[in-house]
Coordinates of N, CA, C and O in Angstrom, one line a residue:
M1 N -58.5 51.9 8.5 CA -57.6 53.0 8.3 C -56.1 52.7 8.6 O -55.2 53.0 7.9
V2 N -56.0 52.0 9.7 CA -54.6 51.6 10.2 C -54.0 50.7 9.2 O -52.8 50.8 8.8
N3 N -54.8 49.7 8.7 CA -54.2 48.8 7.7 C -53.8 49.5 6.4 O -52.8 49.2 5.9
D4 N -54.6 50.4 6.0 CA -54.3 51.2 4.8 C -53.0 52.0 5.0 O -52.2 52.0 4.1
L5 N -52.9 52.6 6.1 CA -51.7 53.4 6.4 C -50.4 52.5 6.4 O -49.4 52.8 5.8
L6 N -50.6 51.3 7.1 CA -49.4 50.4 7.2 C -49.1 49.8 5.8 O -47.9 49.7 5.4
E7 N -50.1 49.5 5.0 CA -49.8 49.0 3.6 C -49.1 50.1 2.8 O -48.2 49.8 2.1
A8 N -49.5 51.3 2.9 CA -48.9 52.4 2.2 C -47.4 52.6 2.6 O -46.5 52.8 1.8
W9 N -47.2 52.4 3.9 CA -45.9 52.6 4.5 C -45.0 51.5 4.0 O -43.8 51.7 3.5
V10 N -45.5 50.2 3.9 CA -44.7 49.1 3.5 C -44.5 49.2 2.0 O -43.4 49.0 1.5
D11 N -45.5 49.6 1.2 CA -45.4 49.8 -0.3 C -44.3 50.8 -0.6 O -43.7 50.7 -1.6
A12 N -44.2 51.9 0.2 CA -43.3 52.9 0.0 C -41.8 52.5 0.4 O -40.9 53.2 0.2
N13 N -41.8 51.3 1.0 CA -40.5 50.7 1.3 C -39.7 51.5 2.4 O -38.5 51.7 2.3
I14 N -40.5 52.0 3.4 CA -39.9 52.8 4.5 C -39.8 51.9 5.7 O -40.7 51.1 6.0
L15 N -38.6 52.0 6.3 CA -38.4 51.1 7.5 C -39.4 51.4 8.6 O -39.8 52.5 8.9
L16 N -40.0 50.3 9.1 CA -41.0 50.4 10.2 C -40.4 51.1 11.4 O -41.2 51.8 12.2
E17 N -39.1 51.1 11.6 CA -38.5 51.7 12.8 C -38.7 53.2 12.8 O -38.6 53.9 13.8
N18 N -39.0 53.8 11.6 CA -39.2 55.2 11.5 C -40.7 55.6 11.8 O -41.0 56.8 11.8
F19 N -41.6 54.6 12.0 CA -43.0 54.9 12.1 C -43.3 55.8 13.4 O -44.2 56.6 13.3
N20 N -42.7 55.5 14.5 CA -43.0 56.3 15.7 C -42.8 57.8 15.5 O -43.6 58.6 16.0
K21 N -41.7 58.1 14.8 CA -41.5 59.6 14.6 C -42.6 60.1 13.7 O -43.0 61.3 13.9
F22 N -43.1 59.4 12.7 CA -44.1 59.8 11.9 C -45.4 60.0 12.7 O -46.2 60.9 12.4
C23 N -45.7 59.1 13.6 CA -46.9 59.1 14.5 C -46.9 60.4 15.2 O -48.0 61.0 15.4
E24 N -45.7 60.9 15.7 CA -45.7 62.2 16.4 C -46.2 63.3 15.5 O -47.0 64.2 15.9
F25 N -45.9 63.3 14.2 CA -46.4 64.2 13.2 C -47.9 64.1 13.0 O -48.6 65.1 13.0
L26 N -48.4 62.9 13.0 CA -49.8 62.6 12.8 C -50.6 63.2 14.0 O -51.7 63.8 13.8
V27 N -50.1 62.9 15.2 CA -50.8 63.4 16.4 C -50.9 65.0 16.4 O -51.9 65.6 16.7
K28 N -49.8 65.6 15.9 CA -49.7 67.0 16.0 C -50.6 67.7 14.9 O -51.2 68.7 15.1
Y29 N -50.6 67.1 13.7 CA -51.2 67.8 12.5 C -52.5 67.1 12.0 O -53.1 67.7 11.1
C30 N -52.9 66.0 12.5 CA -54.1 65.3 11.9 C -55.1 65.2 13.0 O -54.8 64.9 14.2
Y31 N -56.4 65.3 12.6 CA -57.5 65.3 13.5 C -57.6 64.0 14.3 O -57.8 64.1 15.5
E32 N -57.4 62.9 13.7 CA -57.5 61.6 14.4 C -56.1 60.9 14.5 O -56.0 59.7 14.6
G33 N -55.1 61.7 14.4 CA -53.7 61.2 14.5 C -53.4 60.4 15.7 O -52.6 59.5 15.7
S34 N -54.1 60.7 16.8 CA -53.8 60.1 18.1 C -54.3 58.6 18.2 O -54.0 57.9 19.1
I35 N -55.2 58.2 17.2 CA -55.7 56.9 17.3 C -54.8 55.9 16.6 O -55.0 54.7 16.6
I36 N -53.8 56.3 15.9 CA -52.8 55.4 15.2 C -52.0 54.8 16.3 O -51.3 55.5 17.1
P37 N -51.9 53.5 16.3 CA -51.1 52.8 17.4 C -49.6 53.0 17.1 O -49.2 53.2 16.0
G38 N -48.8 52.7 18.1 CA -47.4 52.8 18.0 C -46.8 51.6 17.3 O -47.5 50.7 16.9
L39 N -45.5 51.6 17.1 CA -44.8 50.6 16.3 C -45.0 49.2 16.9 O -45.3 48.2 16.2
S40 N -44.9 49.0 18.2 CA -45.1 47.7 18.8 C -46.5 47.1 18.6 O -46.6 45.9 18.2
A41 N -47.5 47.9 18.7 CA -48.9 47.5 18.4 C -49.1 47.2 17.0 O -49.7 46.2 16.6
L42 N -48.5 48.0 16.1 CA -48.6 47.7 14.7 C -48.0 46.3 14.3 O -48.6 45.5 13.6
K43 N -46.8 46.0 14.9 CA -46.2 44.8 14.6 C -47.0 43.6 15.2 O -47.1 42.6 14.5
K44 N -47.6 43.8 16.4 CA -48.3 42.7 17.0 C -49.7 42.4 16.3 O -50.1 41.3 16.2
Q45 N -50.4 43.5 16.0 CA -51.8 43.4 15.6 C -52.0 43.5 14.1 O -53.0 42.9 13.6
Y46 N -51.2 44.3 13.4 CA -51.6 44.7 12.0 C -50.6 44.1 10.9 O -51.0 43.8 9.8
L47 N -49.4 44.0 11.3 CA -48.3 43.7 10.3 C -48.6 42.4 9.6 O -48.4 42.2 8.4
I48 N -49.0 41.4 10.4 CA -49.2 40.0 9.9 C -50.3 40.0 8.8 O -50.2 39.3 7.8
K49 N -51.3 40.8 9.0 CA -52.4 40.9 8.0 C -51.9 41.5 6.7 O -52.2 41.1 5.6
V50 N -51.1 42.6 6.8 CA -50.5 43.2 5.7 C -49.6 42.3 4.9 O -49.6 42.2 3.7
F51 N -48.8 41.5 5.7 CA -47.9 40.6 5.1 C -48.6 39.5 4.3 O -48.3 39.2 3.2
Y52 N -49.7 38.9 4.9 CA -50.4 37.9 4.1 C -51.1 38.5 2.9 O -51.2 37.8 1.9
K53 N -51.6 39.7 3.0 CA -52.2 40.3 1.8 C -51.2 40.5 0.7 O -51.4 40.3 -0.4
Y54 N -49.9 40.9 1.1 CA -48.8 41.1 0.2 C -48.5 39.7 -0.5 O -48.3 39.7 -1.7
I55 N -48.4 38.7 0.3 CA -48.1 37.3 -0.2 C -49.2 36.9 -1.2 O -48.9 36.4 -2.3
E56 N -50.5 37.1 -0.9 CA -51.5 36.8 -1.8 C -51.4 37.6 -3.1 O -51.6 37.0 -4.2
K57 N -51.1 38.8 -3.0 CA -50.9 39.7 -4.2 C -49.7 39.1 -5.1 O -49.9 39.0 -6.3
L58 N -48.6 38.7 -4.4 CA -47.5 38.1 -5.2 C -47.9 36.8 -5.8 O -47.6 36.6 -7.0
Q59 N -48.6 36.0 -5.1 CA -49.1 34.7 -5.7 C -50.0 34.9 -6.9 O -49.9 34.2 -7.9
D60 N -50.9 35.9 -6.8 CA -51.8 36.2 -7.9 C -51.0 36.7 -9.1 O -51.3 36.4 -10.2
E61 N -50.0 37.5 -8.8 CA -49.2 38.0 -9.9 C -48.4 37.0 -10.6 O -48.2 37.1 -11.8
F62 N -48.0 35.9 -9.9 CA -47.1 34.9 -10.5 C -47.8 33.6 -11.0 O -47.2 32.8 -11.6
V63 N -49.1 33.5 -10.7 CA -49.8 32.3 -11.0 C -49.8 32.0 -12.5 O -50.0 32.9 -13.3
G64 N -49.4 30.9 -12.9 CA -49.3 30.5 -14.3 C -48.2 31.0 -15.1 O -48.2 30.9 -16.3
L65 N -47.3 31.7 -14.5 CA -46.2 32.3 -15.2 C -44.9 31.5 -15.1 O -44.7 30.9 -14.1
S66 N -44.1 31.6 -16.1 CA -42.7 31.1 -16.0 C -41.9 32.2 -15.3 O -41.9 33.3 -15.8
V67 N -41.2 31.8 -14.3 CA -40.4 32.8 -13.5 C -39.0 32.3 -13.5 O -38.7 31.2 -13.1
A68 N -38.0 33.2 -13.8 CA -36.6 33.0 -13.6 C -36.2 33.5 -12.3 O -36.5 34.7 -11.9
I69 N -35.5 32.7 -11.5 CA -35.0 33.2 -10.2 C -33.6 33.5 -10.3 O -32.8 32.7 -10.8
I70 N -33.2 34.7 -10.0 CA -31.9 35.2 -10.1 C -31.3 35.5 -8.7 O -31.9 36.2 -7.9
I71 N -30.1 34.9 -8.5 CA -29.4 35.0 -7.2 C -28.2 35.8 -7.5 O -27.4 35.4 -8.3
D72 N -28.0 37.0 -6.8 CA -26.9 37.8 -7.1 C -26.2 38.1 -5.7 O -26.8 38.5 -4.8
K73 N -24.9 37.8 -5.7 CA -24.1 38.1 -4.5 C -23.2 39.3 -4.7 O -22.6 39.6 -5.8
T74 N -23.2 40.2 -3.7 CA -22.4 41.4 -3.7 C -21.9 41.6 -2.3 O -22.2 40.8 -1.4
T75 N -21.1 42.6 -2.1 CA -20.6 42.9 -0.7 C -20.9 44.4 -0.5 O -20.9 45.2 -1.4
N76 N -21.0 44.7 0.8 CA -21.2 46.1 1.2 C -19.8 46.7 1.5 O -18.8 46.0 1.4
S77 N -19.8 47.9 2.0 CA -18.5 48.6 2.3 C -17.8 47.9 3.5 O -16.6 48.2 3.7
Y78 N -18.5 47.1 4.3 CA -17.9 46.4 5.4 C -17.5 45.0 5.0 O -17.1 44.2 5.9
A79 N -17.5 44.6 3.7 CA -17.2 43.3 3.2 C -18.1 42.2 3.7 O -17.7 41.1 3.7
H80 N -19.3 42.6 4.0 CA -20.4 41.6 4.4 C -21.0 41.1 3.1 O -21.2 41.8 2.1
S81 N -21.3 39.8 3.0 CA -21.9 39.2 1.9 C -23.4 39.5 1.9 O -24.1 39.3 2.8
I82 N -23.9 40.0 0.7 CA -25.3 40.4 0.6 C -25.8 39.6 -0.6 O -25.2 39.6 -1.7
I83 N -26.9 38.9 -0.4 CA -27.5 38.1 -1.5 C -28.8 38.7 -1.8 O -29.7 38.8 -1.0
N84 N -29.0 39.0 -3.1 CA -30.3 39.6 -3.6 C -30.9 38.4 -4.4 O -30.3 37.8 -5.2
V85 N -32.2 38.2 -4.1 CA -33.0 37.3 -4.9 C -34.0 38.1 -5.7 O -34.8 38.9 -5.2
L86 N -34.0 37.8 -7.0 CA -34.9 38.6 -7.9 C -35.7 37.6 -8.7 O -35.2 36.5 -9.0
F87 N -36.9 37.9 -9.1 CA -37.7 37.2 -10.0 C -37.8 37.9 -11.3 O -38.1 39.2 -11.3
S88 N -37.7 37.2 -12.4 CA -37.8 37.8 -13.7 C -39.0 37.1 -14.4 O -39.0 35.9 -14.5
Y89 N -39.9 37.9 -14.9 CA -41.1 37.4 -15.6 C -41.7 38.5 -16.4 O -41.7 39.6 -16.1
K90 N -42.2 38.1 -17.6 CA -42.9 39.0 -18.5 C -42.2 40.3 -18.7 O -42.7 41.3 -18.7
G91 N -40.9 40.2 -18.8 CA -40.1 41.4 -19.0 C -39.9 42.3 -17.8 O -39.4 43.4 -17.9
K92 N -40.4 41.8 -16.6 CA -40.3 42.6 -15.4 C -39.2 41.9 -14.5 O -39.0 40.7 -14.6
L93 N -38.7 42.7 -13.6 CA -37.7 42.2 -12.7 C -38.2 42.7 -11.3 O -38.4 43.9 -11.1
K94 N -38.3 41.8 -10.3 CA -38.8 42.2 -9.0 C -37.8 41.7 -8.0 O -37.5 40.5 -7.9
L95 N -37.4 42.6 -7.1 CA -36.5 42.2 -6.0 C -37.4 41.5 -4.9 O -38.4 42.1 -4.4
V96 N -37.1 40.3 -4.6 CA -38.0 39.5 -3.7 C -37.4 39.5 -2.3 O -38.1 39.6 -1.3
S97 N -36.1 39.4 -2.1 CA -35.5 39.5 -0.8 C -34.0 39.9 -0.9 O -33.4 39.8 -1.9
V98 N -33.6 40.5 0.2 CA -32.2 40.8 0.4 C -31.7 40.2 1.7 O -32.4 40.4 2.8
E99 N -30.7 39.4 1.7 CA -30.2 38.6 2.8 C -28.8 38.9 3.1 O -28.0 39.0 2.1
F100 N -28.4 39.0 4.3 CA -27.0 39.2 4.7 C -26.6 37.9 5.3 O -27.1 37.4 6.3
L101 N -25.6 37.3 4.7 CA -25.1 35.9 5.1 C -23.7 36.0 5.6 O -22.8 36.7 5.1
Q102 N -23.4 35.2 6.7 CA -22.1 35.1 7.2 C -21.2 34.3 6.3 O -20.0 34.6 6.1
E103 N -21.8 33.2 5.8 CA -21.0 32.3 4.9 C -21.8 32.0 3.7 O -23.0 31.7 3.7
V104 N -21.2 32.2 2.5 CA -21.9 31.9 1.2 C -21.3 30.7 0.6 O -20.1 30.6 0.3
N105 N -22.2 29.6 0.5 CA -21.8 28.4 -0.1 C -23.0 27.7 -0.7 O -24.1 28.3 -0.6
N106 N -22.9 26.6 -1.3 CA -24.1 25.9 -1.9 C -25.2 25.7 -0.9 O -26.4 25.9 -1.2
T107 N -24.9 25.3 0.3 CA -25.9 25.0 1.3 C -26.7 26.3 1.7 O -27.9 26.3 1.8
S108 N -25.9 27.4 2.0 CA -26.6 28.6 2.4 C -27.5 29.2 1.3 O -28.6 29.7 1.5
I109 N -27.0 29.1 0.0 CA -27.8 29.6 -1.1 C -29.0 28.7 -1.3 O -30.1 29.1 -1.5
D110 N -28.8 27.4 -1.2 CA -30.0 26.4 -1.3 C -31.0 26.7 -0.2 O -32.2 26.8 -0.6
Q111 N -30.6 26.9 1.0 CA -31.6 27.3 2.0 C -32.3 28.6 1.8 O -33.5 28.7 2.0
L112 N -31.6 29.5 1.2 CA -32.2 30.8 0.9 C -33.2 30.7 -0.2 O -34.3 31.3 -0.1
V113 N -33.0 29.9 -1.2 CA -33.9 29.8 -2.3 C -35.2 29.0 -1.8 O -36.3 29.4 -2.1
L114 N -34.9 28.0 -1.0 CA -36.1 27.2 -0.5 C -36.9 28.0 0.5 O -38.1 27.9 0.6

């Protein structure tokens, strides 16, 4: 049950830092809400399993496909460099990572891709 909840949380792309507030809701309104561990326990015991399951899912999705890797640099309102890494395949576009870099050059982009 905890793995399913954490997978849904991650799939919904909600920051884990918000999980403790949601746990308060679960405790108040759900019969077994008090058995859900807090954020620190989730990170220590459950998140790695969800991460590896997600990686396996990505690997299965990309096996045997030609994939274009797209690197896009932009800046936020504070003029920080943001690098988006996207995969394009079978007419789909998937955001793989968002990185905040202090310095953007050939070396930092190379390390990001590898």
